[in-house]
PDB file of C-alpha atoms in Angstrom:
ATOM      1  CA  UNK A   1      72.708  49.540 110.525  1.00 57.00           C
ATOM      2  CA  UNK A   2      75.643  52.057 110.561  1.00 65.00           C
ATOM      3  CA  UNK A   3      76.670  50.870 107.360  1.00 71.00           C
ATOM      4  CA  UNK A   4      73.454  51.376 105.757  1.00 77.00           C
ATOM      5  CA  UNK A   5      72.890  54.736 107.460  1.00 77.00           C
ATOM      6  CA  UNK A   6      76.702  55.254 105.559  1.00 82.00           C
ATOM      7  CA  UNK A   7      75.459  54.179 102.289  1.00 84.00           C
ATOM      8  CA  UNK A   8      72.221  56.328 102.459  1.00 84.00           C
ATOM      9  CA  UNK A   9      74.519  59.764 103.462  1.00 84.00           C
ATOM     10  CA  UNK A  10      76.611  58.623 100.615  1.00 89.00           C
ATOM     11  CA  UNK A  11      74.055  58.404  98.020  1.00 88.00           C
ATOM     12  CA  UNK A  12      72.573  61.554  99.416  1.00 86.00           C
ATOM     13  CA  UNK A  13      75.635  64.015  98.932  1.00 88.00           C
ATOM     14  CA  UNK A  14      76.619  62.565  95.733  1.00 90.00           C
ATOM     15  CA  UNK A  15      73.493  63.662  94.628  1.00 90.00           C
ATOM     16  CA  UNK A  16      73.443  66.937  95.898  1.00 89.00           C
ATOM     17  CA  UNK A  17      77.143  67.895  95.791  1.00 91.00           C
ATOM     18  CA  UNK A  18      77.105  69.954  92.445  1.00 91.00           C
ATOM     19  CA  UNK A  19      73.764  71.560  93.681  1.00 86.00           C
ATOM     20  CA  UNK A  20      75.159  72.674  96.808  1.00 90.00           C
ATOM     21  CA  UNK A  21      78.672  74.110  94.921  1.00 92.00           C
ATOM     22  CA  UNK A  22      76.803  76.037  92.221  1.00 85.00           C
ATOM     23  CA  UNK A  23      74.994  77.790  95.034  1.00 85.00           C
ATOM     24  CA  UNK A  24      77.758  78.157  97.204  1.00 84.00           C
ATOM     25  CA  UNK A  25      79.224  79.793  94.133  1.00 84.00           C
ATOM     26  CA  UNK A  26      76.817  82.000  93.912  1.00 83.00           C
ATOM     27  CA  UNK A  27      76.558  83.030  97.662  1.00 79.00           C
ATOM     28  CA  UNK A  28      80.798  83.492  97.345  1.00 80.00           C
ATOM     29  CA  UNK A  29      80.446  85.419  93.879  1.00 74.00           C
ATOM     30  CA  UNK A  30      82.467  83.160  92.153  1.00 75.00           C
ATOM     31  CA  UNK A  31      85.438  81.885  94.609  1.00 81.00           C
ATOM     32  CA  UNK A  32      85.356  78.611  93.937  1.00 86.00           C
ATOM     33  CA  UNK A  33      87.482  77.569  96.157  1.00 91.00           C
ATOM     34  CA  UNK A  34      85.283  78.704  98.953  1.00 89.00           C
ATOM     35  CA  UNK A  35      82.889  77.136  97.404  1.00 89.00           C
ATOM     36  CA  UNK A  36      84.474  73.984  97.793  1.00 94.00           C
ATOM     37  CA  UNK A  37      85.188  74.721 101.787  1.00 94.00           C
ATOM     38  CA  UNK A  38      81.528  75.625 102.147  1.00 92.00           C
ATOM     39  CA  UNK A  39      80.343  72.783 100.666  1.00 94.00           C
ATOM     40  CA  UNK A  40      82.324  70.395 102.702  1.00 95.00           C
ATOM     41  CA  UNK A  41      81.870  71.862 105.524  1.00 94.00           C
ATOM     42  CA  UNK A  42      78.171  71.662 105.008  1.00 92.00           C
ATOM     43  CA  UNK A  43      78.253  67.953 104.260  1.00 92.00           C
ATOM     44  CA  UNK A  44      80.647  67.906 107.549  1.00 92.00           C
ATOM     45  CA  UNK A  45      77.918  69.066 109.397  1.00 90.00           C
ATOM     46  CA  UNK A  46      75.239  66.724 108.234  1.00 88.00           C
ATOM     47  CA  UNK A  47      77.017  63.488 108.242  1.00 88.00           C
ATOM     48  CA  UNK A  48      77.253  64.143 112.088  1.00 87.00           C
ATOM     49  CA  UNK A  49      73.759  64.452 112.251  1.00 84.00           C
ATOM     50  CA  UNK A  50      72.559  62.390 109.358  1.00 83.00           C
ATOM     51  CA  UNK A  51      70.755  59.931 111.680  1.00 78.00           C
ATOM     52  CA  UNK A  52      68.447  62.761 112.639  1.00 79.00           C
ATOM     53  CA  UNK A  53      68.074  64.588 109.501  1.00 76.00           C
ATOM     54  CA  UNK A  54      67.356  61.617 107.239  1.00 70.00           C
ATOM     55  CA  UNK A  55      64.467  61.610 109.282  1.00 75.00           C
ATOM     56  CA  UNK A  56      63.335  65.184 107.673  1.00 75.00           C
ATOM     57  CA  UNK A  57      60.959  65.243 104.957  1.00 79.00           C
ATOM     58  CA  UNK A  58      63.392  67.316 102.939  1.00 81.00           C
ATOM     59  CA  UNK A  59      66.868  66.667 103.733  1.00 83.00           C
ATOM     60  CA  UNK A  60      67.873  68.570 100.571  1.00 84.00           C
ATOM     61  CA  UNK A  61      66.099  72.089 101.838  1.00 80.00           C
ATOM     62  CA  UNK A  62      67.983  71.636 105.383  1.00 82.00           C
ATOM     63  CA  UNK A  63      71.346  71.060 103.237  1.00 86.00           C
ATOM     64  CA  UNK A  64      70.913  74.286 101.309  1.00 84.00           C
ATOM     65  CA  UNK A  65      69.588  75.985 105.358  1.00 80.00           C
ATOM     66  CA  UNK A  66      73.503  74.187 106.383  1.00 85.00           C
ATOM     67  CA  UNK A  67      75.266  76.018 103.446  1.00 87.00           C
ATOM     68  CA  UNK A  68      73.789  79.562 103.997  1.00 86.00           C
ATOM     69  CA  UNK A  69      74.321  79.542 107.745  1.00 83.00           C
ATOM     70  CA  UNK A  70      77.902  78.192 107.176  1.00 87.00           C
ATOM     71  CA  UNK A  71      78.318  80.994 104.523  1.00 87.00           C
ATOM     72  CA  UNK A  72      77.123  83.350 107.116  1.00 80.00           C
ATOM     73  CA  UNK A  73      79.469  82.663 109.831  1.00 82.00           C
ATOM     74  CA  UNK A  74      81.935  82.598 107.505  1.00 84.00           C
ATOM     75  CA  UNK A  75      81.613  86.154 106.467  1.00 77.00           C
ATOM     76  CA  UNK A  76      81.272  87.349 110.249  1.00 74.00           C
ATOM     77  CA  UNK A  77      84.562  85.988 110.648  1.00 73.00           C
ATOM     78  CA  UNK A  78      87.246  89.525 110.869  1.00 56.00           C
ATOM     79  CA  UNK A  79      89.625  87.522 108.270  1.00 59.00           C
ATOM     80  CA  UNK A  80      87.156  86.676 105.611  1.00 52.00           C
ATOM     81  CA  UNK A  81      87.373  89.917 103.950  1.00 58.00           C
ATOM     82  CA  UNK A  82      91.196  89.279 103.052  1.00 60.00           C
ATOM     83  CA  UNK A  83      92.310  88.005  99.677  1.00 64.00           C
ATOM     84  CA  UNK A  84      95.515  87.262  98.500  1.00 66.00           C
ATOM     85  CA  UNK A  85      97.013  88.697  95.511  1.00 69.00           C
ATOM     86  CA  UNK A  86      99.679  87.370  93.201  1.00 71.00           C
ATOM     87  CA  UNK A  87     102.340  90.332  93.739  1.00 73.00           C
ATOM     88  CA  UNK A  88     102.868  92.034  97.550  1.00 66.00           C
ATOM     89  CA  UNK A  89     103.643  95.953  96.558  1.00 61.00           C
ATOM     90  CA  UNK A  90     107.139  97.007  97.064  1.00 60.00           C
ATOM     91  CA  UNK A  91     106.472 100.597  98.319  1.00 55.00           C
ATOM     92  CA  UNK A  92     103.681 101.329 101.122  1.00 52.00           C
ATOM     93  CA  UNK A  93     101.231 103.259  99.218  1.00 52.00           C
ATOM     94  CA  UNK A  94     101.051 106.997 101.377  1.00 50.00           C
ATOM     95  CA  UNK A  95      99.273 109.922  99.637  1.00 52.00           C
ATOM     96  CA  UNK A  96     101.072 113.488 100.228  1.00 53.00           C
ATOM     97  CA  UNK A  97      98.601 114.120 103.018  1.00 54.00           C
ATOM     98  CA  UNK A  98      98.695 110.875 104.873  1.00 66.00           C
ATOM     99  CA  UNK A  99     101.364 111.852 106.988  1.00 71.00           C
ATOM    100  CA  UNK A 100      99.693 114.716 108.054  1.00 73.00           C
ATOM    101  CA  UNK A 101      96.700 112.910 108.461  1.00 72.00           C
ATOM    102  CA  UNK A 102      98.404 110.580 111.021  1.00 69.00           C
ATOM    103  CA  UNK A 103     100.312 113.679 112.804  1.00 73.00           C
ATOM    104  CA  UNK A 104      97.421 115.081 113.665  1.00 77.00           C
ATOM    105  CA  UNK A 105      95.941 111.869 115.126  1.00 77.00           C
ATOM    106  CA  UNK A 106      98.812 111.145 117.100  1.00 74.00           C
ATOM    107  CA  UNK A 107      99.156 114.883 119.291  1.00 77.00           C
ATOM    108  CA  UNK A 108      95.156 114.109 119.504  1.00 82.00           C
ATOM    109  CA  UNK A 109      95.344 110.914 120.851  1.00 78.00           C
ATOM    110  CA  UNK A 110      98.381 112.322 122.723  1.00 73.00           C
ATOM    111  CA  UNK A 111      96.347 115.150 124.842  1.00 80.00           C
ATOM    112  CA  UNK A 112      93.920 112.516 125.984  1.00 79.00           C
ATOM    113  CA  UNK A 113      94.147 110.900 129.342  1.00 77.00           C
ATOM    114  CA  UNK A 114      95.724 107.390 129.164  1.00 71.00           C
ATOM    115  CA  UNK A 115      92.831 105.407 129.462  1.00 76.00           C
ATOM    116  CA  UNK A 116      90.414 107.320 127.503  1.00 83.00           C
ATOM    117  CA  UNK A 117      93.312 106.753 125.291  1.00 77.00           C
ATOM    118  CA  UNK A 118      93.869 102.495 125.794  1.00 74.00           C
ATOM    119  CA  UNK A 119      90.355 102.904 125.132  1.00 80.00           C
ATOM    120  CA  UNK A 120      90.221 104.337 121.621  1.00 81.00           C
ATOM    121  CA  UNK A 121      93.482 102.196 120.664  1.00 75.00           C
ATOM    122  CA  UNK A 122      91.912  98.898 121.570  1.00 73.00           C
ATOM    123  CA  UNK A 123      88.574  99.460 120.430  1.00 85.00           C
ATOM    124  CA  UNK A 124      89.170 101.547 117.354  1.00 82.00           C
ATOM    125  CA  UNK A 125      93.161 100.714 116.252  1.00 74.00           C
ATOM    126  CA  UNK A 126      93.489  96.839 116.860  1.00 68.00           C
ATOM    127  CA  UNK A 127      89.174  96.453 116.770  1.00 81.00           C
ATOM    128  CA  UNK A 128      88.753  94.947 119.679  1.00 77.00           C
ATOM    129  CA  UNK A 129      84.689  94.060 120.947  1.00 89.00           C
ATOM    130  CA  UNK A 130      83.845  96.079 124.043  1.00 92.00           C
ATOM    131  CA  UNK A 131      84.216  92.845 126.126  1.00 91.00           C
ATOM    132  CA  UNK A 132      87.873  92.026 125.428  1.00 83.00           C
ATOM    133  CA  UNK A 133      88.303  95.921 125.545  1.00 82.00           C
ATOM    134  CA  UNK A 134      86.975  95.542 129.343  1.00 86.00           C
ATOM    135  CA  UNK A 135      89.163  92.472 129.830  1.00 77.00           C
ATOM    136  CA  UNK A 136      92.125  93.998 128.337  1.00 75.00           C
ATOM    137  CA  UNK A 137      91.754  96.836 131.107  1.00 76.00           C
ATOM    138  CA  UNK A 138      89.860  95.532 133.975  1.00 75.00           C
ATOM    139  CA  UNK A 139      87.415  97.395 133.786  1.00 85.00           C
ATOM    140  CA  UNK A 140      83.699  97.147 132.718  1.00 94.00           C
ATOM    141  CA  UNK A 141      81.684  96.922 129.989  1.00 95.00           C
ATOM    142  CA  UNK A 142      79.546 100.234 130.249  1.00 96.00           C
ATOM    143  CA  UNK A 143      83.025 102.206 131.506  1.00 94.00           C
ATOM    144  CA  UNK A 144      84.652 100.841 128.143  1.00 92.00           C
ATOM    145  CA  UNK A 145      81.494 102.672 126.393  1.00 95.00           C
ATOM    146  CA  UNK A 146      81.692 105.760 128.286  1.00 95.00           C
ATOM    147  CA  UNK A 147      84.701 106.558 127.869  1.00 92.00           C
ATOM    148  CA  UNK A 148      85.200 105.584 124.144  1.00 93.00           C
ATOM    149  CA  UNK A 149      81.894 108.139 123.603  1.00 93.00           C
ATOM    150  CA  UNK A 150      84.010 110.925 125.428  1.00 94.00           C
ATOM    151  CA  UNK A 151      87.706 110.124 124.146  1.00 90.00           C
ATOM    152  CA  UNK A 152      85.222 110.284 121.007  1.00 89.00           C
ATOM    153  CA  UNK A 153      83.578 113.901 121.505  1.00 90.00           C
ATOM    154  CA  UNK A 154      87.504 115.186 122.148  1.00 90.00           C
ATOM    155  CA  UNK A 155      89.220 113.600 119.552  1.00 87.00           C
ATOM    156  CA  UNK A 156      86.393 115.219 117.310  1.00 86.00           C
ATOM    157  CA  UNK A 157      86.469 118.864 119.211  1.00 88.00           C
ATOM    158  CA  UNK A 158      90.582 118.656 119.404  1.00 85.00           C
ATOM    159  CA  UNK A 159      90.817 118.183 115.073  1.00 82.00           C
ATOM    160  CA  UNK A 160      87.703 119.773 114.428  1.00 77.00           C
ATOM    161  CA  UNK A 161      87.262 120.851 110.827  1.00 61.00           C
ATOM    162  CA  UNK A 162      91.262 120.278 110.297  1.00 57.00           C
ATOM    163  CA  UNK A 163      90.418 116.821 109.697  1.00 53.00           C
ATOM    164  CA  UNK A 164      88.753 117.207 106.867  1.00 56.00           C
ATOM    165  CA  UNK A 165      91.392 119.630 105.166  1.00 57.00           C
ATOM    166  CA  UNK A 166      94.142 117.054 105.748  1.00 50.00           C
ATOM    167  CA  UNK A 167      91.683 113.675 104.453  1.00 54.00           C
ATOM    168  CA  UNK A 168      92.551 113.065 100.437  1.00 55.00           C
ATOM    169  CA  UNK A 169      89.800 113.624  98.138  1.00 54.00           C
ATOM    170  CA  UNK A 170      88.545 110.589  96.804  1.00 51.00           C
TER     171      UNK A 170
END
């Protein structure tokens, strides 16, 4: 019975296979080696179930269901926005007001109190969720939002309209 369960999941991604990359193509705009992750990772996911969705009247329509939500929760991931290139630059690229920029940041951050601070650093610098902002500091949930809201209002009332004047055009 396994074996013939096998031989049906075989016969059903073979046929589907180049349906499921063209539109896993699509959905990556082109990356086709994505494409090719998504894919198996789609056919991953039904072979584990197969003996449940062979059962469905269309198997194929649940496939295509597999490779969007797979796509999906691969673009929620943080790192999935990062490509690589061929060359690395040499040089940091800074504009001539960048360093301003970041002076001005720094004495703000710098007249805040030290947690309203840790606050804005984990949540804003190194993008932390509110949760591991609260575990990072022992502290809850709502406190992590309060006090981002106010290190907020006197990071913006401390640079004021300065900010803008040190920001490069686009």
């Amino acid at each position: 019975m396994r074996k013939s369960r096998e031989d049906g999941f075989i016969e059903f991604a073979g046929g589907l296979t180049g349906h499921l990359f063209r539109s896993a193509c699509l959905l990556t705009s082109g990356d086709t080696y994505l494409a090719e992750d998504l894919v198996q990772e789609t056919l991953g996911r039904m072979y584990l179930k197969w003996g449940r969705i062979s059962q469905v009247d269309n198997p194929a329509a649940y496939a295509q269901t597999v490779l969007v939500r797979t796509f999906l929760t691969y673009r929620r991931r943080r790192s999935s926005d990062e490509r690589p290139v061929a060359e690395l630059p040499d040089v940091p690229v800074i504009t001539g007001s960048d360093p301003l920029l970041r002076l001005a940041l720094l004495q703000a951050l710098g007249q805040l109190p030290p947690k309203d601070r840790a606050v804005v650093v984990l949540r804003y610098w190194e993008d932390r969720s509110i949760e591991e902002t609260a575990d990072a500091m022992n502290i809850s949930s709502s406190a992590v939002r309060t006090r981002a809201s106010r290190a907020l209002a006197r990071l913006r009332a401390q640079l004021g309209g300065s900010l803008t004047e040190l920001v490069p055009a686009s």
